[in-house]
Amino acid sequence: MNAVQRFIRSRVLLLTASILIVAMCLSVLVQGQSQAALNRTVDQNSRGLYDVLVQAKADDNGGLMQPDIATGQGGVSFEQLDSIRKLSGTSVAAPISLVSRVTQNLESPRLDATDYLGFNAGLAGTSGDPTATDPSKWPAAESVLSDTPKKYRLTASAVSSDGHSDQTLFKTTAEGSVGKAKLIQEQVAGGQNVRIQGPEGETGIKFPTPAGGSEHNLFNLSVSLPMAPQVTESVVAVDPVSERALLGTAGDFLAPLEKAPPADARNAGAIGRHFESLFTNGISMDELKEGPDFLGVKLKYWAPLMTQYQQAKRDGQLTADSQAIPLIVRSGTAVDLKYSVKIEEIDDSGNVTNDVGTVTRSLDKDYLPFVSKSPFALAWPGSKDLSQLMGDTGSFSQGLYNPATWSTNFAAAPAYKDGETAANGAVDKSASPGDWVTVNRLPDKAANGAAVDQTQRNPVDERSYRENLETGKKLATPLAMVYGTFDAASVKDAAGDVNRLPLGGYDPAPFTLTKDASGTDVNTELKPSLSATGLVSQSAGAITDYYGLAAARGYEQNASVIDAVRVRAKVPGSWKQAQPEVEKLANEIRDMGLQATVVAGSAREDASIAVPGYSKDDAGKESPLGTVQQSWVRQDAADAVSGSLTATNLTLLFLTLCGAALLTGASTVSYIRKRRSEAGTLRAMGWTQRRIRSWVLAEFGVGAALLAVAGIALSLISWSTATAVVSASVLVLYAGAAFVAAQQLRHREVVDQDPQHDERLIAVDSPLTFANRQLSANKFNTISLAVAVGVFAAAVGGLVALLIDIPRAAGASALSGLAAASIAFPSVILAVSGVAVGLLLTMVTGRFELQAKRQYLGTLRAMGWNPDMLGQVRFFENAMVGTVALPLGVVGALGIGLLLAPYAALWAAIAGLVAVLCWIPIATKVVQ
Amino acid sequence: MTNELNLDREAHDRMTASTRRGAHKTRANTIVKATDHATPLELSNITIHYGGGKGGAEAVNVVDDFNMTLHAGEMHCVAGRSGSGKTSILTVGAGLTLPTSGRVFWEGDSLETMGDDEIADRRRALIGYVDQGGALIDGMSALENVLLPAVPDGEVEQRRDMAKDLLDLVGLGRRMRHRPAQLSGGERQRVAIARALILGTRVLVVDEPTASLDRAAANRIISILKDTTSDGIAVLVASHDHELVRQSDTLTELI
C-alpha cells in the first residue's frame, strides 16, 4: 500500500487536509470578497458631488468639519475662482456664499365666513368667464351667520415650536357683533346700484391696528386678524451654470436664474414700472395665470413684486441704486408655526353662550418665502369656500404688503469648541452662543402708513449662534424678484445623504436633541426657530446669483465674497482611482494661497454638542438646551474605514487559522493513537524508527502536497499577499503536526508491575467520583476536549461580538455604517466558519474516548447501574470538562470581543459562557 | 404459570431443537442432567435477528426459538462456533439486550413487564455479568473495579472487606492495587468474576472466560466458576472450551 493509499485510508489525515483546504479557501475567498465589497462601498460612497472644498486660508480645524461652510464671510475672489476653473484637472468649480438674512411680515391673516351667494345672480356678468358655473345653478343664499347680528369674541394666537418646547408668540382678543349681510339695491343717477350691507346693529370685530376690522364682500364676511409672526430666511448665492453642472438634473430648478438680466439691467425702479404698466394697460388671462414673460422667463409671481415695489416706493425705501434681485425661492418651510383663532358667542355681559370652535392653520408646504400665498386664510367653522363658482378669475396672491428687510446680521456658522473624542471617533463639542436677538417685532407702520399697535405680538428673544457680517458700501434697499421655486427635500434626495459633503449651503444638516437640560435621554429632531440666526436653520429661503449678492450686500462686482468653491476633479472613477489626481488638483489650488480640503473619501459622522444659554424666560433667566447631535464630516473616513474593517477581517482570518491549527493538532493526536499499534507491529517486523518515521511522513506528505497545490492555486487566482500568507501558514501548521506525529510514534518500554494505584485518590462511590476518576485518568484527552470546547466558546463569543458591533467596530461615520453593512455578511460567514471549526474540534477530540466511554458505560450497565446513574456519569464528565473549558471560553471570547468590537466584549464573554453551558447537555446526549 | 412453563421447558430441552438461520438449518443439542433446583433464569422461545433495518442490510437470524432454564447451583454452558449466537444469548439472558421475540424470566418474572430502572435494580441483585476479556475500567485499581457494582447502593465501604476476600478467593489478593493494564488476561477475568460476585449474585453470566488463556489459567477460571455453583449460584457460560463444556451441568450446543 503506497503513501497515497495509506493517506486515503487514514480518514483522520484526509479529513484534516480537506478541512484545512476548505478553511483556507473559505478564509481567503471570504476575506477577498469582503475586502472587495468594502472597497466598493467606500469608493462608491465617499466620492460625492465634489472632491475638493476651497475656502479662504484659515487654520485647519482637524479631521472633523462642521457641515455649514457658507458663512457669508467670503474670502475667495472671482479672479481666484477663474484660476481654479482654468486648472487642467478641474471639471466643475461651483462657488457659494451666504448672502443675507431677510425678514418679512407675512400677508395679513383673515377669517372668512361664507356670506350671500344668491345676490350674485344679478351680477353674473361681472365674471365674464366662460368657465364659471351658470348662475342659475348656483346654490341658494346661505351663511353661517344669523340674520340678526350676534356678539362674538375671537381669540387669535400663534405658537411656534423648536421641536422641544412651544413658544407663544401672541394671544389677542377682540369682540364685536356680526351677522348675515344683505343685498341692497339703490337707485342712483343713471340706474340702479347694488351693494352689500351688514345687518342693522352690527359692529364688526376689530383687532388692534393694523388688523383692519371686518367687512362683507362678494362671498364672505372677512375678519382681518392680528399680524402673523415675523419669519426670517437666509439667502445664498451660487453661479447657476456651475451649480447645475454640480447637481446634475437635481439642479434644473436653477435654469430660470441663468436667464436673469445682467447687473446693469436690474434697476428696481425700472422693473417695477414695467410691471406697473402691465397692470395698468391690462393683462391677458393667460398672463395672469402663468405670469407675464420677462426676458424669456414667465414670472408667475409678478404681482407680489409689483405690490412690494409700490409699497416700497410709497414708503420712500427704494433709491435709484436699488436693484431687483432674482430669486429661486424654497417651497414650504420647516418652521413649526401655528396660527389659531378661537371663536365664542357671548352675551351682552361677556359670558360665553356658545363655543363656536377653534380654527387652526400651520405654515407648511404651501408657504413660499417672499410670495406668501395666504398662509393664514382661516374659515369660520361650518363655512365653505365657494368662490370657485365664479370660475378661473385669474386671481393671484397679492403677496406681502411690505418689501422684505434685507440684513447682514447673521453670518458665520455657530462656533464650537472640541471636547472629548470617543473611542469610536465621535467628538463631543460645545456650542458658543452669540448675542440675543429679538424676533417677532411688528413693523412701525401699517400698509396705509398708520402706526401699528405693538400689543399684537410679543417680541421673543432668541439666541443667535452667528455673528454680524461686515458689508460693502451702504446698502440700497433691494427688490425681491421671484424667478422660480425649488424643493429642498428633492435636492437633498438627489444629492443623497453621504454625498452631501460637507457643505450645508442651502441644505443644512439637521440637529437632534439627545439629552435635555436635565440630562434625560430624549430623541427629538429640532426645528428651526423664527430667526435665521438660531442654532437650527432651515434650508435657504432663496437662491440668487452673484449679481444678486452684490446688490444685497452693496459690494462691488469683484469683491472677495465667495465663501467656498466646490471643485469636482476631471478624473472619473472611484475614489481610489481618482485619489492621485484629486490630491494633485488640491495641491495646485493650495499653491494659489487658498485652503483646499479634499473631501472625497470623507463621510458623515455624528458630533454631540452641548448647547448652553439657549433660551430665556420672562424673568430673563437663561436655560441650556441640553445635548444635541449633528451630522458633521469626518475627513479621510474612507481610509479609516478601510483600515478598521480590514483589521477586523484580518483578525477573523487569524482566528480561523488558530482554529485550524487546533484542529490539526487534535487530528494529529487522533492519528497517533490509531497508528501506535501499527507502529508497534512494524517495529516487531524489524522496521527501524527512521523507517517508521518516513512511513508516517510519507502519508503526511500527501496531505502537504495537496495543501501546497491548493495554496499555490489560490494565491495565483487571488494574487494577494494575504492568500499567500494564509496558505503558507496552513502548510507550516500541517508540517509541524506531521513532525510531532512522527516523533510520537517512537517505541516506548512500558513494563511496570509496581502498584500504580494512589490511595490518596478520592474513592469511587458515586457517579460524580467515578466521572472525576475517569477524567483524571485520561488527563490528556480531558484537557484536549476542554481546550476544544473553550475554542468553540471563544469562537461563538467572537461571532456574537461581530454580529452586535460590526458597524461600531468600523467607526462612527455614515460611511463606516454602509461599508460595515456591505461586509457584514462575509464577515459573519467567516465568524460562523470559526464557530464550525471550533465545533468540529470538540467533535474530533470528543471522539478520542467516545468508544472507550461507551464501553465502560456498557460495563457499568451490565453491573446494574441504572440509566439515571449512567446519565449522571455522562453529565458529570461533561460538566467537569465544561468547568475546565469555561475560563478559556469566557476569557477567549472576551479577548476576541475586545479585538473585534470592544463595545460588545461583555456580550461576547456572556455568549462564550452560554456556549459552554449549552455544550454540556449536548455532549451528554451525544455520548448516550 | 411458571411451573407449567418449566415443565414444558424441561420437555422441550430433552429434545433436539431445529432452528433456521437464513437459508441454513442449524440445531441446538441440549444435554440435560437431572436437577431440582429453583429457576433463577429462564429463556423462552428466544429469537434474535440482526440487521434488516432501514439501511437495507439483509436480516440475519442469529438465534431462532431458543429455550433454556437455569437452576440454582447449576452451570449451563452454551457452546458453539464463533458467530453462532453464544454472546447474544448471554446478553439477552442478562437483560442487556432485548430479543427479537421470546421472553426472559428472572426468578419467574418476565422482563417484558419491567422498566429500565427495575431491570437495572433486579440485575444488580440477581445477575453478575462477566464480559469477554473482563471489561475492567482503566484508571481504577482491581479493588476499585470489584467495588464498582456497590456504588449504586452506596455500599462501597461496607463491601470493601468482602471485595478483598473475593480477590483473595480468585488468587489476586496481592494485586488488588494494580490497574487493569498491569494485569494479565486471566487476572483480568478473575477480577471480573470477583466483581460479578460482590453483590451476592445468584446468577453468574460469563462470556468466553477462558478464551486466549493458557490451559493452567483456564483451569483456574473453570475451578472458580465450578466453586461458585457449590454456593448455589447458577452459572451461564458461553464457551467452546472442551474442559469447561465437560464440567458444566447442562449444555446447549449451537450449531
Coordinates of N, CA, C and O in Angstrom, one line a residue, chain A residues 559-669:
Chain A
A559 N -15.4 91.9 -5.5 CA -15.0 91.7 -4.1 C -14.9 90.3 -3.8 O -15.4 89.4 -4.5
S560 N -14.1 90.0 -2.8 CA -13.9 88.6 -2.4 C -15.0 88.1 -1.5 O -14.9 88.0 -0.3
V561 N -16.1 87.8 -2.2 CA -17.3 87.5 -1.4 C -17.7 86.0 -1.5 O -18.7 85.6 -1.0
I562 N -16.9 85.2 -2.2 CA -17.2 83.8 -2.3 C -16.7 83.1 -1.0 O -15.6 83.2 -0.6
D563 N -17.7 82.4 -0.4 CA -17.4 81.7 0.9 C -16.6 80.4 0.6 O -15.7 80.1 1.3
A564 N -17.0 79.7 -0.4 CA -16.4 78.4 -0.7 C -16.6 78.1 -2.2 O -17.5 78.5 -2.8
V565 N -15.7 77.3 -2.7 CA -15.8 76.8 -4.1 C -15.7 75.3 -4.0 O -14.8 74.8 -3.4
R566 N -16.7 74.7 -4.5 CA -16.7 73.2 -4.6 C -16.2 72.8 -5.9 O -16.8 73.1 -6.9
V567 N -15.1 72.0 -5.9 CA -14.4 71.7 -7.1 C -14.5 70.2 -7.3 O -14.2 69.4 -6.4
R568 N -15.0 69.8 -8.5 CA -15.0 68.4 -8.9 C -13.9 68.2 -9.9 O -13.7 68.9 -10.9
A569 N -13.1 67.2 -9.6 CA -11.9 66.9 -10.5 C -12.4 66.3 -11.8 O -13.4 65.6 -11.8
K570 N -11.6 66.5 -12.8 CA -12.0 65.9 -14.1 C -11.9 64.4 -14.2 O -12.5 63.7 -14.9
V571 N -11.0 63.9 -13.3 CA -10.7 62.4 -13.4 C -12.0 61.6 -13.0 O -12.6 61.9 -12.0
P572 N -12.3 60.6 -13.8 CA -13.5 59.8 -13.4 C -13.1 58.7 -12.5 O -12.0 58.5 -12.1
G573 N -14.1 57.9 -12.2 CA -13.8 56.6 -11.4 C -14.1 56.7 -10.0 O -14.5 57.8 -9.4
S574 N -13.7 55.7 -9.3 CA -13.9 55.6 -7.9 C -12.9 56.4 -7.1 O -12.0 57.0 -7.7
W575 N -13.1 56.5 -5.8 CA -12.2 57.4 -5.0 C -10.8 56.9 -5.1 O -9.8 57.7 -5.3
K576 N -10.6 55.6 -5.0 CA -9.2 55.0 -5.1 C -8.5 55.4 -6.4 O -7.4 55.7 -6.4
Q577 N -9.4 55.3 -7.5 CA -8.8 55.5 -8.8 C -8.5 57.0 -8.9 O -7.5 57.4 -9.6
A578 N -9.4 57.9 -8.4 CA -9.2 59.3 -8.6 C -8.3 60.0 -7.6 O -7.9 61.1 -7.8
Q579 N -8.0 59.3 -6.5 CA -7.3 59.9 -5.4 C -6.0 60.7 -5.9 O -5.8 61.8 -5.5
P580 N -5.1 60.1 -6.7 CA -3.9 60.8 -7.0 C -4.2 62.1 -7.7 O -3.6 63.2 -7.4
E581 N -5.1 62.1 -8.7 CA -5.4 63.3 -9.5 C -6.1 64.4 -8.6 O -5.8 65.6 -8.7
V582 N -6.9 63.9 -7.7 CA -7.6 64.8 -6.8 C -6.6 65.5 -5.9 O -6.6 66.7 -5.7
E583 N -5.7 64.7 -5.3 CA -4.7 65.3 -4.5 C -3.8 66.3 -5.2 O -3.5 67.3 -4.7
K584 N -3.5 66.0 -6.5 CA -2.7 66.9 -7.3 C -3.5 68.2 -7.5 O -2.9 69.3 -7.4
L585 N -4.7 68.1 -7.8 CA -5.6 69.3 -8.0 C -5.6 70.1 -6.8 O -5.5 71.4 -6.8
A586 N -5.8 69.5 -5.6 CA -5.9 70.2 -4.4 C -4.6 70.9 -4.1 O -4.6 72.1 -3.6
N587 N -3.4 70.3 -4.4 CA -2.2 71.0 -4.2 C -2.0 72.2 -5.1 O -1.4 73.2 -4.7
E588 N -2.5 72.1 -6.3 CA -2.4 73.2 -7.2 C -3.3 74.4 -6.7 O -2.9 75.5 -6.8
I589 N -4.4 74.1 -6.1 CA -5.3 75.1 -5.6 C -4.6 75.7 -4.3 O -4.6 76.9 -4.1
R590 N -4.0 74.9 -3.5 CA -3.2 75.4 -2.4 C -2.1 76.3 -2.8 O -1.8 77.3 -2.0
D591 N -1.5 76.1 -3.9 CA -0.5 76.9 -4.4 C -1.0 78.3 -4.7 O -0.2 79.3 -4.7
M592 N -2.3 78.5 -4.8 CA -2.9 79.8 -5.1 C -3.0 80.6 -3.7 O -3.6 81.7 -3.7
G593 N -2.7 80.0 -2.6 CA -2.9 80.6 -1.3 C -4.2 80.4 -0.7 O -4.6 81.0 0.2
L594 N -4.9 79.4 -1.3 CA -6.2 79.0 -0.7 C -6.2 77.7 0.1 O -5.2 77.0 -0.1
Q595 N -7.2 77.5 0.9 CA -7.2 76.3 1.7 C -8.0 75.3 0.8 O -9.2 75.6 0.5
A596 N -7.4 74.2 0.5 CA -8.2 73.2 -0.3 C -8.3 71.9 0.6 O -7.2 71.3 0.9
T597 N -9.5 71.5 0.9 CA -9.7 70.3 1.7 C -10.2 69.2 0.8 O -11.3 69.4 0.1
V598 N -9.5 68.1 0.7 CA -10.0 67.0 -0.1 C -11.1 66.3 0.7 O -10.9 65.7 1.7
V599 N -12.3 66.5 0.2 CA -13.5 65.9 1.0 C -13.9 64.6 0.4 O -14.7 63.9 1.0
A600 N -13.4 64.3 -0.8 CA -13.7 62.9 -1.3 C -13.0 61.9 -0.3 O -11.9 62.2 0.2
G601 N -13.6 60.9 0.0 CA -13.0 59.9 1.0 C -13.5 60.3 2.4 O -13.1 59.6 3.3
S602 N -14.3 61.3 2.5 CA -14.8 61.7 3.8 C -16.3 61.1 4.0 O -16.9 60.6 3.0
A603 N -16.8 61.2 5.2 CA -18.1 60.7 5.4 C -18.8 61.4 6.6 O -18.1 62.1 7.3
R604 N -20.1 61.3 6.6 CA -20.8 61.9 7.7 C -20.5 61.2 9.1 O -20.3 60.0 9.1
E605 N -20.5 62.0 10.1 CA -20.3 61.4 11.4 C -21.0 62.3 12.4 O -21.0 63.5 12.3
D606 N -21.6 61.7 13.4 CA -22.4 62.4 14.4 C -21.5 63.1 15.4 O -20.5 62.4 15.9
A607 N -21.7 64.3 15.7 CA -21.0 65.0 16.8 C -22.0 65.4 17.8 O -23.1 65.9 17.5
S608 N -21.7 65.1 19.1 CA -22.5 65.6 20.2 C -22.1 67.0 20.6 O -21.0 67.2 20.8
I609 N -23.1 67.8 20.7 CA -22.9 69.2 21.0 C -23.7 69.7 22.2 O -24.9 69.6 22.2
A610 N -23.0 70.1 23.2 CA -23.7 70.7 24.4 C -24.0 72.1 24.1 O -23.2 72.9 23.7
V611 N -25.3 72.5 24.3 CA -25.8 73.8 24.0 C -26.2 74.6 25.3 O -27.2 74.2 25.9
P612 N -25.4 75.5 25.7 CA -25.8 76.3 26.9 C -26.6 77.6 26.5 O -26.6 78.0 25.4
G613 N -27.2 78.2 27.5 CA -27.8 79.5 27.3 C -28.7 79.6 26.1 O -28.6 80.6 25.4
Y614 N -29.5 78.6 25.9 CA -30.3 78.5 24.7 C -31.6 79.4 24.7 O -31.9 80.0 23.7
S615 N -32.2 79.5 25.8 CA -33.5 80.2 25.9 C -33.5 81.1 27.1 O -32.7 80.9 28.0
K616 N -34.5 82.0 27.1 CA -34.6 83.0 28.2 C -36.0 83.1 28.6 O -36.9 83.2 27.7
D617 N -36.3 83.0 29.9 CA -37.7 83.1 30.3 C -38.1 84.5 30.5 O -37.3 85.4 30.3
D618 N -39.4 84.7 31.0 CA -39.8 86.1 31.1 C -39.0 86.9 32.1 O -38.9 88.1 32.0
A619 N -38.5 86.2 33.1 CA -37.7 86.9 34.1 C -36.2 87.2 33.6 O -35.4 87.8 34.3
G620 N -36.0 86.7 32.4 CA -34.6 86.9 31.8 C -33.6 85.9 32.2 O -32.4 86.0 31.9
K621 N -34.1 84.8 32.8 CA -33.1 83.7 33.2 C -32.8 82.8 32.0 O -33.7 82.4 31.3
E622 N -31.5 82.6 31.8 CA -31.1 81.7 30.7 C -31.2 80.3 31.1 O -30.8 79.9 32.2
S623 N -31.5 79.4 30.1 CA -31.6 78.0 30.3 C -30.8 77.3 29.2 O -30.9 77.7 28.1
P624 N -30.1 76.2 29.5 CA -29.5 75.4 28.5 C -30.5 74.6 27.7 O -31.6 74.3 28.2
L625 N -30.1 74.2 26.6 CA -31.0 73.3 25.8 C -30.7 71.8 26.1 O -31.6 71.0 26.3
G626 N -29.5 71.5 26.3 CA -29.1 70.1 26.5 C -28.0 69.7 25.6 O -27.2 70.5 25.2
T627 N -28.1 68.4 25.1 CA -27.1 67.9 24.2 C -27.8 67.6 22.9 O -28.8 66.9 22.9
V628 N -27.2 68.1 21.8 CA -27.8 67.8 20.5 C -26.8 67.0 19.7 O -25.6 67.0 20.0
Q629 N -27.3 66.4 18.7 CA -26.4 65.6 17.8 C -26.5 66.1 16.4 O -27.7 66.4 15.9
Q630 N -25.4 66.4 15.7 CA -25.5 66.9 14.3 C -24.5 66.1 13.5 O -23.4 65.7 14.0
S631 N -24.9 65.9 12.3 CA -24.0 65.1 11.4 C -22.9 66.0 10.8 O -23.2 66.9 10.1
W632 N -21.7 65.8 11.3 CA -20.5 66.5 10.8 C -19.8 65.6 9.7 O -20.3 64.6 9.4
V633 N -18.7 66.1 9.3 CA -17.9 65.4 8.2 C -16.6 64.9 8.7 O -15.8 65.7 9.2
R634 N -16.4 63.6 8.7 CA -15.1 63.1 9.1 C -14.2 63.0 7.9 O -14.5 62.3 6.9
Q635 N -13.1 63.7 7.9 CA -12.2 63.7 6.8 C -11.4 62.4 6.8 O -11.1 61.8 7.8
D636 N -11.1 62.0 5.6 CA -10.3 60.7 5.4 C -11.0 59.5 6.0 O -10.4 58.6 6.4
A637 N -12.4 59.6 6.1 CA -13.1 58.5 6.7 C -12.9 57.2 5.9 O -12.8 56.1 6.4
A638 N -12.8 57.4 4.5 CA -12.6 56.2 3.7 C -11.4 55.4 4.1 O -11.4 54.1 4.2
D639 N -10.3 56.1 4.3 CA -9.0 55.4 4.7 C -9.2 54.7 6.0 O -8.8 53.6 6.3
A640 N -9.8 55.5 7.0 CA -10.0 55.0 8.3 C -10.9 53.8 8.3 O -10.6 52.8 9.0
V641 N -12.0 53.8 7.5 CA -12.9 52.7 7.5 C -12.2 51.5 6.9 O -12.4 50.4 7.4
S642 N -11.5 51.7 5.8 CA -10.8 50.6 5.1 C -9.9 49.9 6.1 O -9.9 48.7 6.2
G643 N -9.1 50.8 6.8 CA -8.1 50.3 7.8 C -8.8 49.5 8.9 O -8.4 48.4 9.2
S644 N -9.9 50.1 9.4 CA -10.6 49.5 10.5 C -11.2 48.1 10.2 O -11.0 47.1 10.8
L645 N -11.9 48.1 9.0 CA -12.6 46.9 8.6 C -11.6 45.9 8.1 O -11.8 44.7 8.2
T646 N -10.6 46.3 7.5 CA -9.5 45.4 7.1 C -8.9 44.7 8.3 O -8.7 43.5 8.3
A647 N -8.7 45.5 9.3 CA -8.2 44.9 10.6 C -9.2 43.9 11.1 O -8.8 42.8 11.6
T648 N -10.5 44.2 11.0 CA -11.5 43.2 11.5 C -11.4 41.9 10.7 O -11.4 40.8 11.3
N649 N -11.3 42.1 9.4 CA -11.2 40.9 8.5 C -10.0 40.1 8.9 O -10.0 38.8 9.0
L650 N -8.8 40.8 9.0 CA -7.6 40.0 9.3 C -7.7 39.3 10.7 O -7.2 38.2 10.8
T651 N -8.3 40.0 11.6 CA -8.5 39.4 12.9 C -9.3 38.1 12.8 O -8.9 37.0 13.4
L652 N -10.4 38.2 12.1 CA -11.2 37.0 11.9 C -10.4 35.9 11.2 O -10.5 34.7 11.5
L653 N -9.6 36.3 10.2 CA -8.8 35.3 9.5 C -7.8 34.7 10.4 O -7.6 33.4 10.4
F654 N -7.2 35.5 11.2 CA -6.3 34.9 12.2 C -6.9 33.9 13.1 O -6.4 32.9 13.4
L655 N -8.2 34.3 13.6 CA -8.9 33.4 14.5 C -9.2 32.1 13.8 O -9.1 31.0 14.4
T656 N -9.6 32.1 12.5 CA -9.9 30.9 11.8 C -8.6 30.1 11.7 O -8.7 28.8 11.8
L657 N -7.5 30.7 11.4 CA -6.3 30.0 11.3 C -5.9 29.3 12.7 O -5.4 28.2 12.7
C658 N -6.2 30.0 13.8 CA -6.0 29.4 15.1 C -6.8 28.2 15.3 O -6.3 27.2 15.8
G659 N -8.1 28.3 14.9 CA -9.0 27.1 15.0 C -8.4 26.0 14.1 O -8.4 24.8 14.5
A660 N -7.9 26.3 12.9 CA -7.4 25.3 12.0 C -6.2 24.6 12.7 O -6.0 23.4 12.6
A661 N -5.4 25.4 13.3 CA -4.2 24.9 14.0 C -4.6 23.9 15.1 O -4.0 22.8 15.2
L662 N -5.6 24.3 15.9 CA -6.0 23.4 16.9 C -6.6 22.1 16.4 O -6.4 21.0 16.9
L663 N -7.3 22.3 15.3 CA -8.0 21.1 14.6 C -6.9 20.2 14.1 O -6.9 19.0 14.3
T664 N -5.8 20.8 13.5 CA -4.7 20.0 13.1 C -4.1 19.2 14.2 O -3.8 18.0 14.1
G665 N -3.9 19.9 15.3 CA -3.3 19.3 16.5 C -4.1 18.1 17.0 O -3.6 17.0 17.2
A666 N -5.4 18.4 17.1 CA -6.3 17.3 17.6 C -6.4 16.1 16.7 O -6.3 15.0 17.1
S667 N -6.4 16.4 15.4 CA -6.5 15.2 14.4 C -5.2 14.5 14.4 O -5.1 13.3 14.3
T668 N -4.1 15.2 14.7 CA -2.8 14.5 14.7 C -2.7 13.6 15.9 O -2.2 12.5 15.8
V669 N -3.2 14.1 17.0 CA -3.2 13.2 18.2 C -4.1 12.0 18.0 O -3.7 10.9 18.3

